[in-house]
Amino acid sequence: PPPPPRRKAKAEKKEGLLSGLLKSLKLEELDSGDVLLLLILLLLLLDGDDMELVIALGLILLLGFGGDQTD
């Protein structure tokens, strides 16, 4: 008889909170640097002191999207 199907380990079954959130927002192709820059940008935006820095980091984030795609 064939062997019984293997059960997935808990680590394989359960996704991380951040990866699940990125998949639900359809942003799973973002790397950790982009996510970190986005979180810093949101923190600075909520703080509201230096809008020039928020704009500069936002432009860096936008320029970084899709930078590693090949034709």
PDB file of C-alpha atoms in Angstrom:
ATOM      1  CA  PRO A   1       0.000   0.000   0.000  1.00  0.00           C
ATOM      2  CA  PRO A   2       1.145   3.581  -0.572  1.00  0.00           C
ATOM      3  CA  PRO A   3       2.527   5.440   2.429  1.00  0.00           C
ATOM      4  CA  PRO A   4       0.151   7.814   4.211  1.00  0.00           C
ATOM      5  CA  PRO A   5       0.410  11.476   3.196  1.00  0.00           C
ATOM      6  CA  ARG A   6       2.820  13.547   5.252  1.00  0.00           C
ATOM      7  CA  ARG A   7       1.468  16.274   7.438  1.00  0.00           C
ATOM      8  CA  LYS A   8       2.918  19.710   7.003  1.00  0.00           C
ATOM      9  CA  ALA A   9       5.001  21.040   9.825  1.00  0.00           C
ATOM     10  CA  LYS A  10       3.681  24.017  11.748  1.00  0.00           C
ATOM     11  CA  ALA A  11       6.317  26.255  10.196  1.00  0.00           C
ATOM     12  CA  GLU A  12       5.193  25.237   6.700  1.00  0.00           C
ATOM     13  CA  LYS A  13       1.517  25.548   7.524  1.00  0.00           C
ATOM     14  CA  LYS A  14       1.538  28.884   9.266  1.00  0.00           C
ATOM     15  CA  GLU A  15       2.573  31.995   7.369  1.00  0.00           C
ATOM     16  CA  GLY A  16       4.256  34.903   9.026  1.00  0.00           C
ATOM     17  CA  LEU A  17       2.177  37.951   9.843  1.00  0.00           C
ATOM     18  CA  LEU A  18       4.093  40.200   7.469  1.00  0.00           C
ATOM     19  CA  SER A  19       4.098  37.750   4.557  1.00  0.00           C
ATOM     20  CA  GLY A  20       0.372  37.149   4.976  1.00  0.00           C
ATOM     21  CA  LEU A  21      -0.277  40.884   5.014  1.00  0.00           C
ATOM     22  CA  LEU A  22       1.839  41.420   1.903  1.00  0.00           C
ATOM     23  CA  LYS A  23       0.027  38.603   0.091  1.00  0.00           C
ATOM     24  CA  SER A  24      -3.370  40.037   0.994  1.00  0.00           C
ATOM     25  CA  LEU A  25      -2.302  43.436  -0.353  1.00  0.00           C
ATOM     26  CA  LYS A  26      -0.765  41.755  -3.443  1.00  0.00           C
ATOM     27  CA  LEU A  27       2.669  43.156  -2.555  1.00  0.00           C
ATOM     28  CA  GLU A  28       4.546  39.878  -2.065  1.00  0.00           C
ATOM     29  CA  GLU A  29       7.270  40.889  -4.541  1.00  0.00           C
ATOM     30  CA  LEU A  30       8.535  43.614  -2.181  1.00  0.00           C
ATOM     31  CA  ASP A  31      11.831  42.895  -0.507  1.00  0.00           C
ATOM     32  CA  SER A  32      12.553  43.617   3.143  1.00  0.00           C
ATOM     33  CA  GLY A  33      14.334  46.894   2.341  1.00  0.00           C
ATOM     34  CA  ASP A  34      11.238  48.276   0.617  1.00  0.00           C
ATOM     35  CA  VAL A  35       9.020  47.236   3.512  1.00  0.00           C
ATOM     36  CA  LEU A  36      11.393  48.828   6.019  1.00  0.00           C
ATOM     37  CA  LEU A  37      11.523  52.056   4.000  1.00  0.00           C
ATOM     38  CA  LEU A  38       7.731  52.089   3.788  1.00  0.00           C
ATOM     39  CA  LEU A  39       7.410  51.708   7.563  1.00  0.00           C
ATOM     40  CA  ILE A  40       9.933  54.501   8.165  1.00  0.00           C
ATOM     41  CA  LEU A  41       8.050  56.667   5.686  1.00  0.00           C
ATOM     42  CA  LEU A  42       4.755  56.054   7.486  1.00  0.00           C
ATOM     43  CA  LEU A  43       6.337  56.817  10.855  1.00  0.00           C
ATOM     44  CA  LEU A  44       7.756  60.103   9.574  1.00  0.00           C
ATOM     45  CA  LEU A  45       4.455  60.973   7.936  1.00  0.00           C
ATOM     46  CA  LEU A  46       2.601  60.458  11.209  1.00  0.00           C
ATOM     47  CA  ASP A  47       5.200  62.503  13.075  1.00  0.00           C
ATOM     48  CA  GLY A  48       4.792  65.325  10.554  1.00  0.00           C
ATOM     49  CA  ASP A  49       7.923  67.328  11.408  1.00  0.00           C
ATOM     50  CA  ASP A  50      10.043  67.027   8.268  1.00  0.00           C
ATOM     51  CA  MET A  51       7.887  66.822   5.144  1.00  0.00           C
ATOM     52  CA  GLU A  52      10.902  67.247   2.838  1.00  0.00           C
ATOM     53  CA  LEU A  53      12.363  64.019   4.217  1.00  0.00           C
ATOM     54  CA  VAL A  54       9.012  62.257   3.757  1.00  0.00           C
ATOM     55  CA  ILE A  55       8.876  63.384   0.122  1.00  0.00           C
ATOM     56  CA  ALA A  56      12.491  62.344  -0.524  1.00  0.00           C
ATOM     57  CA  LEU A  57      11.987  58.886   1.016  1.00  0.00           C
ATOM     58  CA  GLY A  58       8.725  58.481  -0.887  1.00  0.00           C
ATOM     59  CA  LEU A  59      10.507  59.191  -4.155  1.00  0.00           C
ATOM     60  CA  ILE A  60      13.247  56.720  -3.266  1.00  0.00           C
ATOM     61  CA  LEU A  61      10.595  54.109  -2.505  1.00  0.00           C
ATOM     62  CA  LEU A  62       8.812  54.742  -5.809  1.00  0.00           C
ATOM     63  CA  LEU A  63      12.052  54.569  -7.769  1.00  0.00           C
ATOM     64  CA  GLY A  64      12.933  51.301  -6.051  1.00  0.00           C
ATOM     65  CA  PHE A  65       9.698  49.534  -7.072  1.00  0.00           C
ATOM     66  CA  GLY A  66      10.261  47.101  -9.900  1.00  0.00           C
ATOM     67  CA  GLY A  67      13.973  47.742 -10.036  1.00  0.00           C
ATOM     68  CA  ASP A  68      14.942  44.066 -10.064  1.00  0.00           C
ATOM     69  CA  GLN A  69      12.589  42.928 -12.833  1.00  0.00           C
ATOM     70  CA  THR A  70      14.222  41.649 -16.007  1.00  0.00           C
ATOM     71  CA  ASP A  71      12.826  41.673 -19.523  1.00  0.00           C
TER      72      ASP A  71
END
